[in-house]
Amino acid sequence: MSTLGDSLITITHRPELVFAQGQGSWLLDEAGKRYLDLVQGWAVNSLGHAPAVIAQALSEQARRLLNPSPAFYNRPMLDLADRLVALSCFDRVFLASSGAEANEAAVKLARRWGRKHRGGAHEIISFEQGFHGRTLAMMSASGKPGWDRIYTPMPAGFAKARLNDIESVARAAGPDAVAVMIEFVQGEAGVNLADPGFVRELRALCSERELLLIADEVQTGIGRCGRAFAYELFDVEPDLMTLAKGLGGGVPLSALLCKQAFNCFEPGDQGGTYCGNPLMAAVGLAVLDEVCRPEFLAAVRQRARYLAQGLQQIVRDHGLLGERGAGLLRALVLPGNQAEQVVAAARELAPVGLLLNAPRPNLLRFMPALNISEAEIDQALDLLRAALRQVLG
Ligand SMILES: *Cc1c(COP(=O)(O)O)cnc(C)c1O
């Protein structure tokens, strides 16, 4: 008899349980235990587990047309691009499968534009602590400490600035700089919010120096922050934007959006076997139909206020250091490096467990389904209190 995961290449420490089924905010493991899920595949399942609209879109599209090849148009590809253009400040869309892949496409487009219009400028400025994915180039773009050393040699052409420090961006922007890539809320770094003033200054700096402003909205987009896209919170328009996670509602789907002025790929410059495949595009359409309705987004903001208030009460009652976030992407700061212990204690609660995420040793991150109910938030907060009592006393 083999032990759990013996045939898998180890990439992370996984708990000794196997998930079998999910519905809305709930997961069920093979032993029959239920978990209230505030991770949702890392902010991926915007409508929770196994929503009927996705099951329907998948099964209808699977029976109709799976993949005619990215070299041909298909109807869901065209409709999804039209919908994204109608919902956003952008004019053109490239569809792909993962966040890293969309970000790579953004960097390629910026470099293509730099070659055509900026005398070969190619350097991308991104931010310390930032996260843009796990391809080699996106590891270079990310600001995770140590990531420049694991797989050397790394792709070159990425400079770093500090979030909320406009002088650091101005200093990093040498003559070869072509773009600035930013997460308006740094997710993996621990839900660090950009200041509105900084974002306005950044937009102005980019315009003045002919730098493209690339918004990585892989985590913040599609309702996560209470608006269709987080750039709306800052009253600025980026030049390029990437989406993934919430766009697919659980399936691999991502997008690069750009303004017409930067639509400068030549045929053959960019592509991919699954880019614009109708099966995933049909799911993206189903997700947008639901999430980007004004009433749905208003309800997300209401649920976010409710969750934030509950977390603030927990900060006061348990002597934590603070709570922050945008919409339903929120974090709690613990007094010390107990986050992994709290995650484990919450998961092991019985009869019902709570699934949490700890992106930093002293920080818990919350990214529930956008349609979580207030009763489920109440239950999650009760379970969180129980886990905190066990770990912090
Ligand atoms: C998750 C994430 C990515 C990477 O997305 P993948 O689909 O895992 O490649 C990129 N940027 C941000 C901001 C993310 O949160």
Tab-separated table of C-alpha atoms and ligand atoms in Angstrom:
chain	number	residue	atom	x	y	z
A	1	MET	CA	0.000	0.000	0.000
A	2	SER	CA	1.345	3.405	-0.866
A	3	THR	CA	1.099	6.485	1.301
A	4	LEU	CA	-0.676	9.625	0.167
A	5	GLY	CA	1.018	11.427	-2.699
A	6	ASP	CA	3.854	8.908	-3.210
A	7	SER	CA	3.565	9.168	-6.975
A	8	LEU	CA	3.551	12.951	-7.081
A	9	ILE	CA	6.649	15.099	-7.349
A	10	THR	CA	6.764	16.994	-4.072
A	11	ILE	CA	6.183	20.691	-4.634
A	12	THR	CA	4.595	21.651	-1.325
A	13	HIS	CA	3.615	20.185	2.054
A	14	ARG	CA	0.027	19.073	1.779
A	15	PRO	CA	-2.134	18.020	4.758
A	16	GLU	CA	-3.099	14.339	4.984
A	17	LEU	CA	-6.570	14.628	3.512
A	18	VAL	CA	-8.147	14.312	0.096
A	19	PHE	CA	-10.930	16.577	-1.092
A	20	ALA	CA	-13.756	14.819	-2.850
A	21	GLN	CA	-16.517	17.323	-3.412
A	22	GLY	CA	-17.423	20.980	-3.097
A	23	GLN	CA	-20.549	23.107	-3.075
A	24	GLY	CA	-20.560	26.891	-2.679
A	25	SER	CA	-18.431	27.802	0.332
A	26	TRP	CA	-18.141	24.177	1.469
A	27	LEU	CA	-15.708	21.330	0.800
A	28	LEU	CA	-16.063	17.680	1.774
A	29	ASP	CA	-13.067	15.348	2.209
A	30	GLU	CA	-13.020	11.602	1.500
A	31	ALA	CA	-13.480	10.861	5.214
A	32	GLY	CA	-16.770	12.793	5.133
A	33	LYS	CA	-15.614	15.868	7.105
A	34	ARG	CA	-16.919	19.285	6.033
A	35	TYR	CA	-14.840	22.427	5.728
A	36	LEU	CA	-15.883	26.055	5.345
A	37	ASP	CA	-13.531	27.332	2.660
A	38	LEU	CA	-12.108	30.872	2.790
A	39	VAL	CA	-9.286	30.004	0.365
A	40	GLN	CA	-11.379	28.996	-2.659
A	41	GLY	CA	-8.472	27.703	-4.703
A	42	TRP	CA	-6.536	30.924	-3.949
A	43	ALA	CA	-9.205	33.460	-4.896
A	44	VAL	CA	-10.036	31.419	-7.970
A	45	ASN	CA	-13.586	30.167	-7.348
A	46	SER	CA	-15.374	33.496	-7.602
A	47	LEU	CA	-18.776	31.750	-7.433
A	48	GLY	CA	-17.697	29.087	-4.928
A	49	HIS	CA	-17.312	25.368	-5.542
A	50	ALA	CA	-19.183	23.684	-8.405
A	51	PRO	CA	-21.608	26.501	-9.289
A	52	ALA	CA	-24.471	25.396	-11.544
A	53	VAL	CA	-23.762	28.110	-14.138
A	54	ILE	CA	-20.230	26.750	-14.705
A	55	ALA	CA	-21.375	23.121	-14.801
A	56	GLN	CA	-23.939	24.101	-17.425
A	57	ALA	CA	-21.514	26.174	-19.515
A	58	LEU	CA	-18.951	23.354	-19.448
A	59	SER	CA	-21.318	20.558	-20.353
A	60	GLU	CA	-23.089	22.493	-23.123
A	61	GLN	CA	-19.819	23.670	-24.670
A	62	ALA	CA	-18.150	20.253	-24.250
A	63	ARG	CA	-20.931	18.696	-26.329
A	64	ARG	CA	-20.778	21.438	-28.962
A	65	LEU	CA	-17.082	22.227	-29.628
A	66	LEU	CA	-13.916	21.643	-27.559
A	67	ASN	CA	-11.122	23.140	-29.616
A	68	PRO	CA	-11.038	23.957	-33.317
A	69	SER	CA	-7.409	25.290	-32.925
A	70	PRO	CA	-6.308	28.763	-31.896
A	71	ALA	CA	-5.749	29.537	-35.592
A	72	PHE	CA	-9.552	29.776	-36.099
A	73	TYR	CA	-12.218	31.962	-34.526
A	74	ASN	CA	-14.797	30.327	-32.300
A	75	ARG	CA	-17.956	31.925	-30.896
A	76	PRO	CA	-17.166	31.860	-27.131
A	77	MET	CA	-13.690	33.368	-27.802
A	78	LEU	CA	-15.277	36.268	-29.733
A	79	ASP	CA	-18.067	36.784	-27.196
A	80	LEU	CA	-15.717	36.722	-24.195
A	81	ALA	CA	-13.381	39.276	-25.790
A	82	ASP	CA	-16.373	41.520	-26.610
A	83	ARG	CA	-17.654	41.236	-23.032
A	84	LEU	CA	-14.265	42.086	-21.487
A	85	VAL	CA	-13.931	45.108	-23.780
A	86	ALA	CA	-17.466	46.283	-22.910
A	87	LEU	CA	-16.828	45.918	-19.156
A	88	SER	CA	-13.428	47.634	-19.057
A	89	CYS	CA	-11.480	50.650	-20.356
A	90	PHE	CA	-9.610	48.403	-22.828
A	91	ASP	CA	-10.082	47.741	-26.552
A	92	ARG	CA	-8.382	44.412	-27.292
A	93	VAL	CA	-8.056	41.008	-25.623
A	94	PHE	CA	-5.652	38.053	-25.835
A	95	LEU	CA	-6.924	34.892	-24.111
A	96	ALA	CA	-4.646	32.362	-22.392
A	97	SER	CA	-4.769	29.797	-19.592
A	98	SER	CA	-2.834	31.028	-16.545
A	99	GLY	CA	-1.927	34.267	-14.825
A	100	ALA	CA	1.770	33.808	-15.509
A	101	GLU	CA	1.029	33.229	-19.192
A	102	ALA	CA	-1.064	36.423	-19.424
A	103	ASN	CA	1.688	38.373	-17.640
A	104	GLU	CA	4.316	36.972	-20.027
A	105	ALA	CA	2.108	38.178	-22.888
A	106	ALA	CA	1.939	41.643	-21.273
A	107	VAL	CA	5.731	41.808	-21.026
A	108	LYS	CA	6.089	40.656	-24.636
A	109	LEU	CA	3.579	43.265	-25.824
A	110	ALA	CA	5.358	46.015	-23.870
A	111	ARG	CA	8.729	44.975	-25.336
A	112	ARG	CA	7.237	44.787	-28.837
A	113	TRP	CA	5.890	48.320	-28.375
A	114	GLY	CA	9.265	49.457	-26.989
A	115	ARG	CA	11.014	48.099	-30.061
A	116	LYS	CA	8.583	49.825	-32.410
A	117	HIS	CA	8.053	53.140	-30.623
A	118	ARG	CA	10.689	53.657	-27.917
A	119	GLY	CA	13.969	52.824	-29.643
A	120	GLY	CA	14.271	49.340	-28.163
A	121	ALA	CA	13.390	50.191	-24.538
A	122	HIS	CA	12.613	46.859	-22.882
A	123	GLU	CA	13.052	46.970	-19.121
A	124	ILE	CA	10.047	46.233	-16.919
A	125	ILE	CA	9.859	47.873	-13.492
A	126	SER	CA	7.973	45.856	-10.891
A	127	PHE	CA	7.732	45.971	-7.108
A	128	GLU	CA	9.530	44.414	-4.163
A	129	GLN	CA	7.436	41.625	-2.606
A	130	GLY	CA	5.248	41.530	-5.734
A	131	PHE	CA	4.037	38.281	-7.303
A	132	HIS	CA	3.439	37.732	-11.010
A	133	GLY	CA	3.690	33.956	-11.464
A	134	ARG	CA	6.146	31.090	-11.673
A	135	THR	CA	7.528	30.998	-15.199
A	136	LEU	CA	11.210	31.963	-15.264
A	137	ALA	CA	10.512	35.480	-16.553
A	138	MET	CA	7.682	36.015	-14.075
A	139	MET	CA	9.968	34.873	-11.265
A	140	SER	CA	12.299	37.663	-12.417
A	141	ALA	CA	9.367	40.081	-12.451
A	142	SER	CA	8.259	38.984	-8.975
A	143	GLY	CA	9.889	40.522	-5.925
A	144	LYS	CA	9.880	37.438	-3.719
A	145	PRO	CA	13.058	37.299	-1.643
A	146	GLY	CA	15.299	34.447	-2.849
A	147	TRP	CA	13.526	33.923	-6.160
A	148	ASP	CA	16.472	35.334	-8.090
A	149	ARG	CA	18.670	32.437	-6.925
A	150	ILE	CA	16.751	29.133	-7.255
A	151	TYR	CA	16.929	28.651	-11.028
A	152	THR	CA	19.785	30.814	-12.218
A	153	PRO	CA	20.444	32.133	-14.780
A	154	MET	CA	17.259	34.217	-14.724
A	155	PRO	CA	15.787	36.260	-17.602
A	156	ALA	CA	17.128	39.815	-17.430
A	157	GLY	CA	15.384	43.136	-17.945
A	158	PHE	CA	13.429	43.518	-14.716
A	159	ALA	CA	14.094	46.358	-12.268
A	160	LYS	CA	12.552	46.758	-8.821
A	161	ALA	CA	10.877	49.667	-7.070
A	162	ARG	CA	9.058	49.946	-3.736
A	163	LEU	CA	5.278	50.060	-3.492
A	164	ASN	CA	3.970	53.489	-2.425
A	165	ASP	CA	7.365	55.124	-3.043
A	166	ILE	CA	7.129	57.117	-6.278
A	167	GLU	CA	10.759	58.254	-6.001
A	168	SER	CA	11.875	54.610	-6.107
A	169	VAL	CA	9.954	54.172	-9.386
A	170	ALA	CA	11.456	57.357	-10.837
A	171	ARG	CA	14.944	56.137	-9.852
A	172	ALA	CA	14.394	52.695	-11.386
A	173	ALA	CA	13.078	54.205	-14.642
A	174	GLY	CA	16.260	54.469	-16.690
A	175	PRO	CA	16.350	55.061	-20.475
A	176	ASP	CA	15.728	51.342	-21.182
A	177	ALA	CA	12.526	51.196	-19.105
A	178	VAL	CA	9.379	50.502	-21.122
A	179	ALA	CA	6.730	49.586	-18.534
A	180	VAL	CA	5.752	49.420	-14.873
A	181	MET	CA	3.916	46.307	-13.717
A	182	ILE	CA	1.895	46.600	-10.510
A	183	GLU	CA	-0.601	44.748	-8.341
A	184	PHE	CA	-2.886	47.442	-6.881
A	185	VAL	CA	-3.288	45.075	-3.947
A	186	GLN	CA	-0.256	42.806	-3.510
A	187	GLY	CA	-1.954	39.489	-2.783
A	188	GLU	CA	0.789	36.951	-2.099
A	189	ALA	CA	2.878	39.585	-0.296
A	190	GLY	CA	0.150	39.817	2.333
A	191	VAL	CA	-2.640	42.051	1.009
A	192	ASN	CA	-0.552	45.239	0.793
A	193	LEU	CA	-2.634	48.072	-0.634
A	194	ALA	CA	-1.290	50.719	-2.975
A	195	ASP	CA	-2.080	54.264	-1.789
A	196	PRO	CA	-4.516	56.111	-4.092
A	197	GLY	CA	-2.130	59.092	-4.221
A	198	PHE	CA	0.761	56.832	-5.210
A	199	VAL	CA	-1.271	55.213	-7.982
A	200	ARG	CA	-2.245	58.634	-9.406
A	201	GLU	CA	1.405	59.759	-9.298
A	202	LEU	CA	2.447	56.495	-10.921
A	203	ARG	CA	-0.075	57.004	-13.741
A	204	ALA	CA	1.249	60.532	-14.280
A	205	LEU	CA	4.893	59.390	-14.217
A	206	CYS	CA	4.174	56.618	-16.736
A	207	SER	CA	2.415	59.031	-19.097
A	208	GLU	CA	5.177	61.620	-18.785
A	209	ARG	CA	8.005	59.134	-19.471
A	210	GLU	CA	6.151	57.026	-22.049
A	211	LEU	CA	6.086	53.944	-19.826
A	212	LEU	CA	3.228	51.480	-20.142
A	213	LEU	CA	1.283	50.956	-16.936
A	214	ILE	CA	0.541	47.235	-16.651
A	215	ALA	CA	-2.007	46.278	-13.983
A	216	ASP	CA	-1.647	42.674	-12.838
A	217	GLU	CA	-5.255	42.072	-11.800
A	218	VAL	CA	-4.907	38.297	-11.795
A	219	GLN	CA	-5.998	38.250	-8.140
A	220	THR	CA	-7.803	41.615	-7.760
A	221	GLY	CA	-9.959	41.547	-10.905
A	222	ILE	CA	-13.472	40.152	-11.546
A	223	GLY	CA	-15.229	41.493	-8.472
A	224	ARG	CA	-12.681	40.426	-5.868
A	225	CYS	CA	-12.181	43.996	-4.624
A	226	GLY	CA	-15.854	44.979	-4.908
A	227	ARG	CA	-15.590	46.420	-8.435
A	228	ALA	CA	-15.259	44.561	-11.725
A	229	PHE	CA	-11.579	45.631	-11.745
A	230	ALA	CA	-9.467	47.108	-8.939
A	231	TYR	CA	-8.200	49.981	-11.111
A	232	GLU	CA	-11.698	51.474	-10.743
A	233	LEU	CA	-10.987	51.988	-7.019
A	234	PHE	CA	-8.071	54.277	-7.907
A	235	ASP	CA	-9.704	56.300	-10.652
A	236	VAL	CA	-6.908	55.584	-13.131
A	237	GLU	CA	-6.791	53.683	-16.410
A	238	PRO	CA	-3.864	51.293	-16.950
A	239	ASP	CA	-2.556	50.730	-20.491
A	240	LEU	CA	-2.486	46.941	-20.158
A	241	MET	CA	-4.223	44.636	-17.683
A	242	THR	CA	-3.999	40.926	-16.971
A	243	LEU	CA	-6.756	38.743	-15.517
A	244	ALA	CA	-6.861	35.078	-14.493
A	245	LYS	CA	-7.952	33.438	-11.206
A	246	GLY	CA	-11.520	34.754	-10.726
A	247	LEU	CA	-12.159	35.044	-14.479
A	248	GLY	CA	-12.264	31.262	-14.862
A	249	GLY	CA	-14.155	30.670	-11.624
A	250	GLY	CA	-11.976	27.561	-11.057
A	251	VAL	CA	-10.926	26.584	-14.596
A	252	PRO	CA	-7.673	27.643	-16.304
A	253	LEU	CA	-8.494	30.871	-18.124
A	254	SER	CA	-6.607	34.168	-18.321
A	255	ALA	CA	-6.557	37.305	-20.427
A	256	LEU	CA	-4.355	40.197	-21.445
A	257	LEU	CA	-6.267	43.387	-22.235
A	258	CYS	CA	-4.779	46.462	-23.889
A	259	LYS	CA	-5.718	49.841	-25.270
A	260	GLN	CA	-5.774	50.026	-29.063
A	261	ALA	CA	-2.619	52.205	-29.084
A	262	PHE	CA	-0.613	49.230	-27.750
A	263	ASN	CA	-2.187	46.561	-29.948
A	264	CYS	CA	1.108	45.943	-31.752
A	265	PHE	CA	1.753	42.175	-32.005
A	266	GLU	CA	2.394	41.044	-35.570
A	267	PRO	CA	0.795	37.750	-36.640
A	268	GLY	CA	3.001	34.960	-35.275
A	269	ASP	CA	4.445	37.005	-32.397
A	270	GLN	CA	2.300	35.408	-29.712
A	271	GLY	CA	0.035	32.397	-29.275
A	272	GLY	CA	-0.474	29.070	-27.541
A	273	THR	CA	-2.300	25.783	-28.106
A	274	TYR	CA	-5.106	26.554	-25.632
A	275	CYS	CA	-5.332	30.310	-26.216
A	276	GLY	CA	-8.976	31.218	-26.775
A	277	ASN	CA	-10.268	27.647	-26.570
A	278	PRO	CA	-14.080	27.653	-26.520
A	279	LEU	CA	-14.476	25.365	-23.490
A	280	MET	CA	-12.764	27.770	-21.079
A	281	ALA	CA	-14.053	30.887	-22.842
A	282	ALA	CA	-17.619	29.645	-22.345
A	283	VAL	CA	-16.924	29.372	-18.618
A	284	GLY	CA	-15.463	32.889	-18.544
A	285	LEU	CA	-18.646	34.225	-20.127
A	286	ALA	CA	-20.801	32.441	-17.544
A	287	VAL	CA	-18.686	33.908	-14.720
A	288	LEU	CA	-18.852	37.453	-16.115
A	289	ASP	CA	-22.636	37.190	-16.646
A	290	GLU	CA	-22.996	36.538	-12.928
A	291	VAL	CA	-20.199	38.490	-11.236
A	292	CYS	CA	-20.180	41.717	-13.231
A	293	ARG	CA	-23.855	42.577	-12.708
A	294	PRO	CA	-24.075	45.850	-10.695
A	295	GLU	CA	-26.331	44.192	-8.061
A	296	PHE	CA	-23.877	41.323	-7.599
A	297	LEU	CA	-20.945	43.735	-7.172
A	298	ALA	CA	-22.957	45.821	-4.676
A	299	ALA	CA	-23.623	42.636	-2.700
A	300	VAL	CA	-19.882	41.808	-2.731
A	301	ARG	CA	-19.160	45.232	-1.196
A	302	GLN	CA	-21.842	44.630	1.460
A	303	ARG	CA	-20.374	41.177	2.314
A	304	ALA	CA	-16.890	42.706	2.404
A	305	ARG	CA	-18.000	45.335	4.944
A	306	TYR	CA	-19.626	42.593	7.015
A	307	LEU	CA	-16.482	40.428	6.962
A	308	ALA	CA	-14.218	43.427	7.722
A	309	GLN	CA	-16.326	44.396	10.748
A	310	GLY	CA	-16.244	40.840	12.050
A	311	LEU	CA	-12.472	40.643	11.599
A	312	GLN	CA	-12.004	44.029	13.329
A	313	GLN	CA	-13.974	42.732	16.314
A	314	ILE	CA	-11.659	39.700	16.405
A	315	VAL	CA	-8.631	42.039	16.334
A	316	ARG	CA	-9.977	43.785	19.457
A	317	ASP	CA	-11.042	40.608	21.288
A	318	HIS	CA	-7.889	38.573	20.621
A	319	GLY	CA	-5.249	41.306	20.793
A	320	LEU	CA	-4.251	41.074	17.103
A	321	LEU	CA	-2.356	43.863	15.332
A	322	GLY	CA	-4.805	44.787	12.594
A	323	GLU	CA	-7.086	44.019	9.679
A	324	ARG	CA	-6.917	45.335	6.115
A	325	GLY	CA	-7.977	44.639	2.567
A	326	ALA	CA	-10.075	45.595	-0.423
A	327	GLY	CA	-13.442	43.942	-0.969
A	328	LEU	CA	-13.280	40.218	-0.296
A	329	LEU	CA	-9.460	40.118	-0.335
A	330	ARG	CA	-8.611	40.723	3.314
A	331	ALA	CA	-5.917	39.981	5.892
A	332	LEU	CA	-5.442	39.743	9.654
A	333	VAL	CA	-2.092	40.607	11.232
A	334	LEU	CA	-1.171	38.332	14.160
A	335	PRO	CA	1.020	39.393	17.085
A	336	GLY	CA	3.764	36.913	16.054
A	337	ASN	CA	4.625	34.189	13.558
A	338	GLN	CA	1.663	31.948	14.440
A	339	ALA	CA	-0.141	32.013	11.079
A	340	GLU	CA	0.741	28.445	10.004
A	341	GLN	CA	-0.343	27.148	13.416
A	342	VAL	CA	-3.677	28.962	13.150
A	343	VAL	CA	-4.207	27.565	9.637
A	344	ALA	CA	-3.560	24.017	10.929
A	345	ALA	CA	-5.709	24.468	14.053
A	346	ALA	CA	-8.600	25.873	11.982
A	347	ARG	CA	-8.420	23.000	9.497
A	348	GLU	CA	-8.380	20.413	12.293
A	349	LEU	CA	-11.397	21.821	14.142
A	350	ALA	CA	-14.202	19.234	14.502
A	351	PRO	CA	-16.809	18.445	13.396
A	352	VAL	CA	-16.424	21.294	10.871
A	353	GLY	CA	-13.038	22.619	9.765
A	354	LEU	CA	-12.142	26.065	8.435
A	355	LEU	CA	-9.747	26.551	5.500
A	356	LEU	CA	-7.497	29.602	5.735
A	357	ASN	CA	-4.313	30.760	4.021
A	358	ALA	CA	-1.113	32.203	5.502
A	359	PRO	CA	0.896	34.050	2.836
A	360	ARG	CA	3.259	35.429	5.518
A	361	PRO	CA	4.365	33.908	8.841
A	362	ASN	CA	2.376	36.509	10.817
A	363	LEU	CA	-0.569	37.015	8.492
A	364	LEU	CA	-3.824	35.281	7.536
A	365	ARG	CA	-5.455	35.979	4.169
A	366	PHE	CA	-9.173	35.652	3.438
A	367	MET	CA	-10.480	35.202	-0.117
A	368	PRO	CA	-13.930	33.632	0.188
A	369	ALA	CA	-16.333	32.972	-2.658
A	370	LEU	CA	-17.825	36.286	-3.789
A	371	ASN	CA	-21.291	34.867	-3.029
A	372	ILE	CA	-20.583	33.700	0.538
A	373	SER	CA	-23.588	34.372	2.798
A	374	GLU	CA	-23.559	36.465	5.989
A	375	ALA	CA	-24.508	33.321	7.942
A	376	GLU	CA	-21.452	31.565	6.494
A	377	ILE	CA	-19.274	34.565	7.383
A	378	ASP	CA	-20.619	34.371	10.966
A	379	GLN	CA	-19.805	30.674	11.116
A	380	ALA	CA	-16.318	31.264	9.687
A	381	LEU	CA	-15.639	33.972	12.279
A	382	ASP	CA	-16.742	31.620	15.109
A	383	LEU	CA	-14.415	28.896	13.822
A	384	LEU	CA	-11.585	31.420	13.441
A	385	ARG	CA	-12.051	32.509	17.069
A	386	ALA	CA	-11.839	28.866	18.182
A	387	ALA	CA	-8.579	28.373	16.248
A	388	LEU	CA	-7.120	31.636	17.603
A	389	ARG	CA	-8.011	30.604	21.183
A	390	GLN	CA	-6.157	27.301	20.700
A	391	VAL	CA	-3.011	28.940	19.348
A	392	LEU	CA	-2.865	32.296	21.149
A	393	GLY	CA	-4.565	31.195	24.383
B	1	LIG	C1	-1.784	33.980	-8.821
B	1	LIG	C2	-1.165	35.176	-9.405
B	1	LIG	C3	-0.391	35.100	-10.586
B	1	LIG	C4	-0.045	33.797	-11.256
B	1	LIG	O1	-1.166	33.172	-11.780
B	1	LIG	P1	-1.033	31.631	-12.254
B	1	LIG	O2	-2.390	31.333	-12.839
B	1	LIG	O3	-0.717	30.837	-11.042
B	1	LIG	O4	0.048	31.572	-13.253
B	1	LIG	C5	0.091	36.275	-11.116
B	1	LIG	N1	-0.152	37.464	-10.539
B	1	LIG	C6	-0.883	37.572	-9.410
B	1	LIG	C7	-1.132	38.915	-8.830
B	1	LIG	C8	-1.398	36.437	-8.791
B	1	LIG	O5	-2.090	36.531	-7.657
